[in-house]
Coordinates of N, CA and C in Angstrom, one line a residue:
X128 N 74.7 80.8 102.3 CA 75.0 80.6 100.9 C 75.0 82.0 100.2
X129 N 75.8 82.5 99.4 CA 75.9 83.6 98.4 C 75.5 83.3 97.2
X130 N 74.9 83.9 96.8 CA 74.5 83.6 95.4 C 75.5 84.6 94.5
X131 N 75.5 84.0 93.3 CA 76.8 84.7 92.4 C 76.4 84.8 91.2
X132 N 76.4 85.9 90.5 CA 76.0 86.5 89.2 C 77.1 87.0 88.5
X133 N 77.2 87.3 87.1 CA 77.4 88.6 86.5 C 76.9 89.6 86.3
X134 N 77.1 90.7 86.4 CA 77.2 91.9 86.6 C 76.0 92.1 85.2
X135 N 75.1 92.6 85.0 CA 74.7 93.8 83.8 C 74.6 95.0 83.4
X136 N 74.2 96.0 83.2 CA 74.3 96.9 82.6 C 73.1 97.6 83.6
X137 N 72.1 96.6 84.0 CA 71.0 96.9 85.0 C 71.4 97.1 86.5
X138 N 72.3 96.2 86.7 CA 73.0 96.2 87.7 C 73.6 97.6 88.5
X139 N 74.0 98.3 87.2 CA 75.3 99.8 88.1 C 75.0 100.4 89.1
X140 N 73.3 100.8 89.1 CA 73.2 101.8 90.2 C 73.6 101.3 91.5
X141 N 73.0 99.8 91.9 CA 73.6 99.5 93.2 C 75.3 98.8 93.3
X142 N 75.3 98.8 92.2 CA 76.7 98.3 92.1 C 78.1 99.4 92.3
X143 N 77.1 100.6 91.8 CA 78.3 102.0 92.0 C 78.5 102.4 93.6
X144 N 77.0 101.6 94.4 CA 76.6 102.5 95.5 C 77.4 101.1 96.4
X145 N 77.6 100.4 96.5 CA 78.4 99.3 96.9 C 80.0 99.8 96.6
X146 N 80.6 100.0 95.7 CA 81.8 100.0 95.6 C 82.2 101.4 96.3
X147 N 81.6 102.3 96.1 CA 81.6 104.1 96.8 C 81.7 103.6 98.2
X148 N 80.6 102.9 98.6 CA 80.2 102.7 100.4 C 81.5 101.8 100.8
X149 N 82.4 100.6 100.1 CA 83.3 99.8 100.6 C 84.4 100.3 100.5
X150 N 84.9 101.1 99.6 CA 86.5 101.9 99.7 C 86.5 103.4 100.3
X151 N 84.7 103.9 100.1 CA 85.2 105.2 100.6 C 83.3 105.8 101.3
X152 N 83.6 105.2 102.7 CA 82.1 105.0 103.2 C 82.1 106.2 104.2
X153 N 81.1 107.2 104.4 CA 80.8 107.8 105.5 C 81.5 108.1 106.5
X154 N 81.6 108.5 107.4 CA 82.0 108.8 108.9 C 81.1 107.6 109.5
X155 N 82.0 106.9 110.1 CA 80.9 106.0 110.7 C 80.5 104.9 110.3
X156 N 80.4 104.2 108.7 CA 80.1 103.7 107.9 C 80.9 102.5 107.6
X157 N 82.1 103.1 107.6 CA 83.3 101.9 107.6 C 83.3 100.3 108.2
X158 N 83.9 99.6 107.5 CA 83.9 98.3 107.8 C 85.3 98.5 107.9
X159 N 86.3 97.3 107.9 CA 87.3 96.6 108.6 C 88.1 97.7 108.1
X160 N 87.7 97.5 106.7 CA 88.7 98.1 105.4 C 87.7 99.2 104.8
X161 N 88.8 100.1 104.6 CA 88.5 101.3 103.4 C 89.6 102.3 103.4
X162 N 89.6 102.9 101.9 CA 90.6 104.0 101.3 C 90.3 105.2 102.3
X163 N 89.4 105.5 103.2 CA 88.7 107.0 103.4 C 89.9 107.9 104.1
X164 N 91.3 107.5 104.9 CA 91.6 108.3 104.7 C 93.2 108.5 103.8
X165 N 93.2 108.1 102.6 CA 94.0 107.7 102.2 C 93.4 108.9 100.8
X166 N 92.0 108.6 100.5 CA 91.7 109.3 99.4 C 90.2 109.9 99.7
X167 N 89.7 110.8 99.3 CA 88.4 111.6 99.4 C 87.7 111.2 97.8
X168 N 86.4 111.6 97.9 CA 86.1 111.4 96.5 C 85.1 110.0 96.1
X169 N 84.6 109.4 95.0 CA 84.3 108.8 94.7 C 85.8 107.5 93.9
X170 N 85.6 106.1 94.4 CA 86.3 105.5 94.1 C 85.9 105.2 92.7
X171 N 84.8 105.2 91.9 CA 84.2 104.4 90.3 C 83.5 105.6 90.3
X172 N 83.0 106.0 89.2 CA 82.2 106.7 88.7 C 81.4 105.6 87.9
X173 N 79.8 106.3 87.1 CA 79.1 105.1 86.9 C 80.3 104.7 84.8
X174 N 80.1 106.2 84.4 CA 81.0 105.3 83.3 C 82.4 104.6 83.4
X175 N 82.8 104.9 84.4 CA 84.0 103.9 84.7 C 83.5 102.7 84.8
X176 N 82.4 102.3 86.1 CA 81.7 101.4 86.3 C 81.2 100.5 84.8
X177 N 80.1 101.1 83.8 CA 80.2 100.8 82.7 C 80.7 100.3 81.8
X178 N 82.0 100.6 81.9 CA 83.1 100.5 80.5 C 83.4 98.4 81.5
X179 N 83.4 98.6 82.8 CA 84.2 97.1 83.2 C 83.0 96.3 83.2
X180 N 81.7 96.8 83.2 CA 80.9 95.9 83.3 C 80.5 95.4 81.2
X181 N 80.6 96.2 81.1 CA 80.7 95.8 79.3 C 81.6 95.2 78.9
X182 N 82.4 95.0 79.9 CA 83.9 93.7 79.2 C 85.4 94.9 78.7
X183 N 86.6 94.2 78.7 CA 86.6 92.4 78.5 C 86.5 92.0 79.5
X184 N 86.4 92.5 80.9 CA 86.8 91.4 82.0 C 85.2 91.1 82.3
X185 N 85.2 90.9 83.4 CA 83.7 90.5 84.2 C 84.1 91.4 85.7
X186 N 82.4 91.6 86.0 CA 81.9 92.4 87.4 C 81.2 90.9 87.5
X187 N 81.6 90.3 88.8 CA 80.7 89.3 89.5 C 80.2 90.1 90.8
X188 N 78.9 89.4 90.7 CA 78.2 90.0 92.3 C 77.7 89.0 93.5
X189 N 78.0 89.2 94.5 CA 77.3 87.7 95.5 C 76.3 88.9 96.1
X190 N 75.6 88.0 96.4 CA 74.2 88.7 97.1 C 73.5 87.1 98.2
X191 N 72.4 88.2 98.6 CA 71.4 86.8 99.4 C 70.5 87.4 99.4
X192 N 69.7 86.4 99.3 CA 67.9 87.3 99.2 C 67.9 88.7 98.2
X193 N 68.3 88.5 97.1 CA 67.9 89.6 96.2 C 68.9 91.2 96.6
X194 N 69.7 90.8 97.8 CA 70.2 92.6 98.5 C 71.8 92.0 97.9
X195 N 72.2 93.2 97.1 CA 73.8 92.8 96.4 C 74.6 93.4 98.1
X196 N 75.5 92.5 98.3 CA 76.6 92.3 99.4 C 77.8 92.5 98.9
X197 N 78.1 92.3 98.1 CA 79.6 92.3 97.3 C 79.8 92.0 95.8
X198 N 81.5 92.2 95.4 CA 81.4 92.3 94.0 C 82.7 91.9 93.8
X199 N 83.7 91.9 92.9 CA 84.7 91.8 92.6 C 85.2 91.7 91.1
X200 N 86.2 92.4 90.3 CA 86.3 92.3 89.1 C 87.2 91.6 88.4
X201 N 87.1 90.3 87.5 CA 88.2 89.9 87.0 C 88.6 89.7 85.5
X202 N 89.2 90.0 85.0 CA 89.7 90.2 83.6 C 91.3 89.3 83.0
X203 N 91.1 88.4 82.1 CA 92.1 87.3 81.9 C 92.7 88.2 81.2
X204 N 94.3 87.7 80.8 CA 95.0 88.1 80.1 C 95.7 86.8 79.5
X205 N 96.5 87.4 78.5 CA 97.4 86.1 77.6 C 97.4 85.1 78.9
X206 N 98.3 85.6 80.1 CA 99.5 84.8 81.0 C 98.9 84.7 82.0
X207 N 98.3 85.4 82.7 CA 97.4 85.8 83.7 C 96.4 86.4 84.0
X208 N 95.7 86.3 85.3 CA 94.2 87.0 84.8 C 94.9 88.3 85.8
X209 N 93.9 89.0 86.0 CA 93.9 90.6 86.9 C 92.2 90.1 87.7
X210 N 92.5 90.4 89.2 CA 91.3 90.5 90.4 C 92.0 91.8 90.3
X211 N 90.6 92.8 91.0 CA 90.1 94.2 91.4 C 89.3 94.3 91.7
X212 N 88.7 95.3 92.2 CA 87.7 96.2 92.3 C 86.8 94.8 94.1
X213 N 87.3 94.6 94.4 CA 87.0 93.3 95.5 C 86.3 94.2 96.6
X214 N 84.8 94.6 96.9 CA 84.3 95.4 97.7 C 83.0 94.4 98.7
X215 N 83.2 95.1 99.6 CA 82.4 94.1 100.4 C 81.1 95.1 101.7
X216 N 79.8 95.1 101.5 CA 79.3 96.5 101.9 C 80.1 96.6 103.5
X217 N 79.8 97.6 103.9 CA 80.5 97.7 105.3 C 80.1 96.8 106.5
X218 N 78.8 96.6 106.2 CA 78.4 96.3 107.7 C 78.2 94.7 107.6
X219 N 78.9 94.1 106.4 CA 78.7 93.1 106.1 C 80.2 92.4 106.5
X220 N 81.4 93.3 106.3 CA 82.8 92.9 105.7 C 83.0 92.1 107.5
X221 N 83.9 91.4 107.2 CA 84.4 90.3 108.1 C 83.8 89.0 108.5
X222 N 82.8 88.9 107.2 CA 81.8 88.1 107.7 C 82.0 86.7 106.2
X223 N 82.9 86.5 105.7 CA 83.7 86.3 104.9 C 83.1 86.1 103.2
X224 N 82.4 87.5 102.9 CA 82.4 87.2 101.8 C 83.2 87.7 100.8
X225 N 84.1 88.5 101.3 CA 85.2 88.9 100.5 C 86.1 87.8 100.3
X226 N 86.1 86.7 101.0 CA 86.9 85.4 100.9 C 86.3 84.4 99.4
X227 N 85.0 84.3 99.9 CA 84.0 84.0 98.9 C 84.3 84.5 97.4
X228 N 84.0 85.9 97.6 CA 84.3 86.4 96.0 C 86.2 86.4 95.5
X229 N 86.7 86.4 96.4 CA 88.1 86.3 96.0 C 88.3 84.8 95.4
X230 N 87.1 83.4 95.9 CA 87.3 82.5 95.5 C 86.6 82.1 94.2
X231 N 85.6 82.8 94.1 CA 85.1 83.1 93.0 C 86.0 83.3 91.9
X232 N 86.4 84.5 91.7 CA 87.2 85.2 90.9 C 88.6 84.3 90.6
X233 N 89.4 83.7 91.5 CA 90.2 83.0 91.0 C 89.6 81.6 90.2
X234 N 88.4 80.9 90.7 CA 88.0 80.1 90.0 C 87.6 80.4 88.6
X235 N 87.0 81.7 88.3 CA 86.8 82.0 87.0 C 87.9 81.9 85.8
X236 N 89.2 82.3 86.6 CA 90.7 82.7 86.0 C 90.9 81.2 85.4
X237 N 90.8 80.6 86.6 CA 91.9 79.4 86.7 C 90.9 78.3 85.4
X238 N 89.1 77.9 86.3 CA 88.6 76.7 85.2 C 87.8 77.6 84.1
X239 N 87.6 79.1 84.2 CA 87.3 79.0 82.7 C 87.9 79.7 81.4
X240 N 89.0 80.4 82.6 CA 90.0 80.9 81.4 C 91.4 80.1 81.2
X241 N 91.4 79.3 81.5 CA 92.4 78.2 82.0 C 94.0 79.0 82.6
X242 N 94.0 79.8 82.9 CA 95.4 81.0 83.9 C 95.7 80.6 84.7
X243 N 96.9 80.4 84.8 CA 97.6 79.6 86.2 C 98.2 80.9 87.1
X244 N 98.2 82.3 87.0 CA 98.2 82.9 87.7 C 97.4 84.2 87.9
X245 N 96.8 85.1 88.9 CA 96.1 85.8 89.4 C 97.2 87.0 90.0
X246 N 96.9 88.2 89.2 CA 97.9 89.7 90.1 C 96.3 90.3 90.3
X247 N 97.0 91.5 91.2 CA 95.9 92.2 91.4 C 97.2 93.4 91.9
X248 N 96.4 94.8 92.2 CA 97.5 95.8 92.8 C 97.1 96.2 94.3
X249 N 97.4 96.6 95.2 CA 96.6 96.6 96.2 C 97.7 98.1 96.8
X250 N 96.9 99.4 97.0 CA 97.3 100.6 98.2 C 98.1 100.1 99.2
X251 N 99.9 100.4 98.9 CA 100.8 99.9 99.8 C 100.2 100.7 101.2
X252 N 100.0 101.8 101.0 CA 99.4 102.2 102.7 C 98.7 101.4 103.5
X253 N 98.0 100.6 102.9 CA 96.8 99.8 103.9 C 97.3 98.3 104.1
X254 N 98.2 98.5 105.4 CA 98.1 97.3 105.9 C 97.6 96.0 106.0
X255 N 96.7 96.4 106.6 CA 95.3 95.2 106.8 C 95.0 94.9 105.5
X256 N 94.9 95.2 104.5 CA 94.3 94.4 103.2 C 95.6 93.6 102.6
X257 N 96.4 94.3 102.5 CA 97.6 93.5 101.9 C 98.0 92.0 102.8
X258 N 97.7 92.5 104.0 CA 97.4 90.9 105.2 C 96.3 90.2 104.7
X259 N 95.5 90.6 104.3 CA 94.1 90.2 104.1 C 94.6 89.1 102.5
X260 N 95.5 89.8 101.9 CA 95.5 88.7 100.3 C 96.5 87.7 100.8
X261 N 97.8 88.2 101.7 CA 98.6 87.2 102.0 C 98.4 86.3 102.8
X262 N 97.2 86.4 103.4 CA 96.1 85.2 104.3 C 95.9 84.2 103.1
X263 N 95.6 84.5 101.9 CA 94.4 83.7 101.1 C 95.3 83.3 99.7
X264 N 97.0 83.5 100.2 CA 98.1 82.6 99.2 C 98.9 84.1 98.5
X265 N 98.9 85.1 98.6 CA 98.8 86.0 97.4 C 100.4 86.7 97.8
X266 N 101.3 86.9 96.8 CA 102.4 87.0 97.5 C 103.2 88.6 96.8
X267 N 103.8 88.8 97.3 CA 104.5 90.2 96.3 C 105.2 90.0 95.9
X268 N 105.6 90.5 94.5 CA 106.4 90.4 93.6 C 107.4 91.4 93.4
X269 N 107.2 92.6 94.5 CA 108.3 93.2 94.4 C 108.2 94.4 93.0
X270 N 106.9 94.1 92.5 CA 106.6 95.2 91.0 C 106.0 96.3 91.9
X271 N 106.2 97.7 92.1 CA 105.0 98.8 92.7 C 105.4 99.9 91.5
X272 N 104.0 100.2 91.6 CA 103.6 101.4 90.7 C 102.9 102.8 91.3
X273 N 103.6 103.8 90.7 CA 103.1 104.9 91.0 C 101.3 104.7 91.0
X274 N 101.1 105.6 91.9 CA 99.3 105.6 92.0 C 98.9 106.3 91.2
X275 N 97.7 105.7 90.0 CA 97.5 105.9 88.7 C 96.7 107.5 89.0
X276 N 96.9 108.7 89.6 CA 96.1 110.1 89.3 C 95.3 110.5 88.4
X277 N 95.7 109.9 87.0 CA 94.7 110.2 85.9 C 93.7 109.2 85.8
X278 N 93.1 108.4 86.9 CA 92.4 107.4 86.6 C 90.9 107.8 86.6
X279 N 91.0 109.4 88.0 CA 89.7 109.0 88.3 C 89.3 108.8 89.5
X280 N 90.2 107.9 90.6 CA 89.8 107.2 91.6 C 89.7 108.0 93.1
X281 N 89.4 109.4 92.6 CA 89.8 110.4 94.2 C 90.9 111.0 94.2
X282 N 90.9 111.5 95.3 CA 91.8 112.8 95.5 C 92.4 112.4 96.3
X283 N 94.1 112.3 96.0 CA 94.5 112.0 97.7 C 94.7 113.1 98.7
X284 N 94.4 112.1 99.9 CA 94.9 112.8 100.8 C 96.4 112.8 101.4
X285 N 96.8 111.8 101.5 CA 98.4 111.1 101.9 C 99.1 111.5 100.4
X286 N 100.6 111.7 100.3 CA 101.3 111.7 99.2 C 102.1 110.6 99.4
X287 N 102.1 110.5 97.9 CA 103.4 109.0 98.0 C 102.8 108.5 97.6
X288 N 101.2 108.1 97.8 CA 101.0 106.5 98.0 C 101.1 105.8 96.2
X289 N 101.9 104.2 96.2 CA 102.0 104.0 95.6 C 100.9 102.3 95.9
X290 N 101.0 101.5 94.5 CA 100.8 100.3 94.2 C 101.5 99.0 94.6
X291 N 101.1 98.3 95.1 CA 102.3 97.1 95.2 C 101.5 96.0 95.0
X292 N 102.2 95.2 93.8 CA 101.3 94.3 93.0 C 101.8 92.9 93.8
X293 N 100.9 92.1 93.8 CA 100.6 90.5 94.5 C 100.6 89.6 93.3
X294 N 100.7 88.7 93.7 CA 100.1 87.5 92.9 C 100.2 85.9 93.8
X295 N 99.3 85.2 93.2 CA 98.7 84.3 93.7 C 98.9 82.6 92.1
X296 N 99.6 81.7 92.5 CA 99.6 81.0 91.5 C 98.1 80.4 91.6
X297 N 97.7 80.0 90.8 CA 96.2 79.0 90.8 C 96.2 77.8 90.3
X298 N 97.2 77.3 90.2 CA 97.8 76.0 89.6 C 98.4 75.2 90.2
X299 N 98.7 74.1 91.0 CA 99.8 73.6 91.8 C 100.0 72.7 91.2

């Protein structure tokens, strides 16, 4: 069983060290999935971290026994909500709580923001994850966006790499 929170303001330190370790982990460190060699760097910084955990969207966290395991960010809009930030620690990933929180996060969309659909953008370089959303309903739309450089999120190492946005109805 996962236990599932919102995020606080108390929360960041392990929450920064969780999201750093699942997109951009060590030599060695890696689970199924990660950015490491796509980008160098820190993926969040802690005020980046801060600004999403202060709203508008929400940082949910699943944990067990008190040790945070994963997280995932979601933020409603007029039409639809936005999933991100979906990190899962390494030596944990495949063990399905990234399924968990992906189920989480659309349940928040769908029964408490009442949104019948869910986008999220996902690094067209990485295979495996973009398999990973179209396992769990999530389809492309055919929208890709240049990769946001002034965000913050590392340094690339690959050029090109661009966004390619999903989405997922939550309504049937």
């Amino acid at each position: 069983m996962l236990d599932l929170r919102r995020a606080t303001l108390a929360d960041l330190p392990a929450l920064l060290r969780l999201v750093n370790r699942a997109y951009r982990p060590a030599q060695g460190e890696g689970g199924w999935t990660h950015e490491s060699a796509l980008l160098r760097g820190e993926r969040i910084n802690l005020d980046q971290l801060s600004a999403l955990v202060a709203g508008p969207g929400e940082v949910w966290l699943g944990g067990r026994a008190g040790v945070l395991l994963a997280c995932v960010y979601v933020e409603p809009g007029p039409d639809h909500g936005y999933v991100g930030m979906l990190a899962v620690e390494p030596a944990c990933q495949d063990g399905g709580l990234g399924s968990a929180m992906l189920a989480c996060a659309e349940a928040r969309l769908r029964d408490v923001h009442g949104l019948p659909l869910a986008r999220m953008s996902v690094i067209s370089a990485r295979p495996e994850l973009r398999a990973f959303y179209l396992r769990r309903g999530y389809q492309p739309t055919g929208e890709r966006l240049p990769f946001p450089m002034d965000a913050g999120a590392g340094r690339l190492l690959q050029p090109g790499l661009a966004l390619e946005v999903l989405q997922k109805p939550l309504i049937s």
